[in-house]
Amino acid sequence: MDDIVVIYKERPNLRDPILIEGLPGVGNVGKLAAEHMVDQLKAQKFIEIYSKYFPPQVLVSDSGVVRLVNNEMFYVRLPELPNDLIILVGDYQGLTPDGQYELSDRTLQIAKEFGVSTIYTLGGYGLGKMVETPRVLGAVTHESLVEEMSRFGVTFSKGEPGSGIVGVSGLLLGLGAIQGIKSVCLMGETSGYFVDPKGAQAVLEVLAKILKVEIDFTELEDKAQQIDALTSKLRESEAQPEPRREDLGYIG
Amino acid sequence: MDDIVVIYKERPNLRDPILIEGLPGVGNVGKLAAEHMVDQLKAQKFIEIYSKYFPPQVLVSDSGVVRLVNNEMFYVRLPELPNDLIILVGDYQGLTPDGQYELSDRTLQIAKEFGVSTIYTLGGYGLGKMVETPRVLGAVTHESLVEEMSRFGVTFSKGEPGSGIVGVSGLLLGLGAIQGIKSVCLMGETSGYFVDPKGAQAVLEVLAKILKVEIDFTELEDKAQQIDALTSKLRESEAQPEPRREDLGYIG
Amino acid sequence: MDDIVVIYKERPNLRDPILIEGLPGVGNVGKLAAEHMVDQLKAQKFIEIYSKYFPPQVLVSDSGVVRLVNNEMFYVRLPELPNDLIILVGDYQGLTPDGQYELSDRTLQIAKEFGVSTIYTLGGYGLGKMVETPRVLGAVTHESLVEEMSRFGVTFSKGEPGSGIVGVSGLLLGLGAIQGIKSVCLMGETSGYFVDPKGAQAVLEVLAKILKVEIDFTELEDKAQQIDALTSKLRESEAQPEPRREDLGYIG
Amino acid sequence: MDDIVVIYKERPNLRDPILIEGLPGVGNVGKLAAEHMVDQLKAQKFIEIYSKYFPPQVLVSDSGVVRLVNNEMFYVRLPELPNDLIILVGDYQGLTPDGQYELSDRTLQIAKEFGVSTIYTLGGYGLGKMVETPRVLGAVTHESLVEEMSRFGVTFSKGEPGSGIVGVSGLLLGLGAIQGIKSVCLMGETSGYFVDPKGAQAVLEVLAKILKVEIDFTELEDKAQQIDALTSKLRESEAQPEPRREDLGYIG
């Protein structure tokens, strides 16, 4: 089989579209944010990406119907704004380093087919401790974007993230830059212990301002409250000042 | 060498065949069930599949003759029924995620050569505790199959299996669905601690009803009794209320 | 680069040659045996095999000159006997399962270029305890070889080796059998704790009888005495009844 | 995407250039040495090498601009000497054995494009204990180089390094030798616990003598003093006679 199988459900004509990526990662911040956008903007699925770089796994719906794990692209027409949107969401990132490269490269190819010239990748920046008011850190492909992004409240902080950006959110920038695509990575601060809707909201609030779209955050706020309630209980029952990664893990 | 080597011992004409898959997995439920079918229905081997995605290993027969590990396909003619059968059994699943994808994809190609339009994959559903009367859980490619399977006693339970289905039993459904093949995965509940003939029998009883074939279960019942005797002894000698995975492992 | 690079130093005409394989493995029995043959029969190197399936490593000679790790083939002309010999030795087996398959398949291709129709693979059979008088176990590709080998003192024992044969010594038989090559694996019993010249000698004594060649064992016997002396000392200094794998490891 | 992507920023005409490699490794000796050369000789970047064999990672500059991890080649014109220089530095070596082979082979191809016939690879030789005055050990592709290098203070010591040379510093020699390129590996002794500017300086002092270039070592000496100060503090605060790898790790 082909290493990556791309199925086009539709080939929409999009006006100067912007690509937004949110796949699973630290605190699932990017995934939560992108999926929230898909929901709130009633985005339309038009591409499914299957690959042997994903786990050999199907997911089972509540009714018992299976679906092979994949990445999916949705589009949103925004006639009142200069750019339509393409949103990339999915179950997994590539399992191996070379799978990561291949999938990111293919994503860029698809983006270019539809005329994408700007990309926003969304992710979490794990601090290893609880965060009250998450900042949104930025990283960009072109020096000129630093000032532009700073105006929207994005923080550029010397030495953060110190170890760079690993995975698709970094690769789309790195590979894209070589091909002349302007890109920004927005990273919401998060403990990294939980799926973090608060970090996702922080990222989305910035992105909404940049794109000039309106997004309702009620659902993300509800999810954040549920997580808060859960972690409070866990902390009490464990009588520990801070939740430990080993005990709590991810709540997906 | 080719990544996958398929050797045809025979190219039988089969009437609208149904593919049944049972490879090693949780409790070896699928493998036991499929091998029991091969034995009881006197199925005929017609295909051997070798691959560098399998371990680099030969097995040695009691007489000292080696055999390279593989997957094998058998066929059964059932003139009194509308469908002949193809049964896939084997020593291993693919070792790596991409090997799993390649092997499942190739299996689907072979299935289509022979006109297969329906697949049943057999597996275990590990509960992590001893099961007295195993249920048979189902997952399907098409919504309409849920009701059809329920009539044969297959359980569809919201949130089970929560983590989806990993390996060939899931991939044949997931990859098959993309290619328009209707498929069902039947999962027999099992502790997951032992090779589990009881789980295999539960799965086969349902499958026999679906296919309208008659299968004698005496041998599986005998094997189940041997395992029961063995586990009882182990529990006594260890004076532990429940066998632990680390101590007992698989008995193959 | 090519996955496997074969460099021919010479293309000798060989009379109905027999291939003998001895690469690193349990107790390095096969490697010791094959290298001893190369030395004693003054075999001539004619092929070097390099591959990205081997470790990315060079070895450094005592004089400071490097050599990329590889496998090598030597030939021996035996005008007084019906068959010349090809002996395969080397620094490593393939690192990955697919590398093992690719290297074994390529070895078979080379063997067939030179007209090889019979292969002997040499290895160790790890017992996990010290062995006074190692037996030589056999496994074969064709039933008829069992009786033939038994006459030379090869033991065929039901259920041994229970887990089959892993690596090149098994694959050459398994892949070769599919291509119609008659092959025998000779496994010398060994503790598996040490490089084991005694196991190597046991294997070579059998092989020498089969091939009707004469081999002097003085050097292997000397090595065995050195290992014996070493293990005796270790046992005393540790005041332990049996050497433990973790402490002693391989002595190469 | 291609497994390895080579981007030429410039295609300079170089006079009989010598290739010098210094990528991350034991004590980062080679990387420090090669980067120091690039700085001191004001070398000019002309090639960027990206690859899916590197980690899927971008690094973020202090100003917030990303850069995909890579290897880079610089050139230095030395009109007063017979050879220009090409210096290979980078963020990583290949992640997998086959990636190591592919990247080293490609590096050799590029080297040959520019007419390279001699290579010096720089690395560390880890002793596992603190070193006061590091020796520089050598390994070569051709016997004749042993004497030549010895004259410049390179030590050739029987049995060192006992386990050979792993990674690009070894592969360039091993693969290059097969293709007829004369190469030398210079290994500075280092504890292996720290990034070691002292080991790097030892290697560079020898290399400068060989190449007849002048290099100022002030910066390396400063770095060495910083590391010394740091390790002294750590030793005091831990009240341990020797720093342990687990505690201190790499300081990069």
PDB file of C-alpha atoms in Angstrom, chain D residues 40 46 56 210:
ATOM      1  CA  GLN D  40      38.043  31.034  14.026  1.00  0.00           C
ATOM      2  CA  PHE D  46      27.444  26.592   1.506  1.00  0.00           C
ATOM      3  CA  PRO D  56      11.444  15.716  13.808  1.00  0.00           C
ATOM      4  CA  ILE D 210      48.628  18.680  10.492  1.00  0.00           C
TER       5      ILE D 210
END
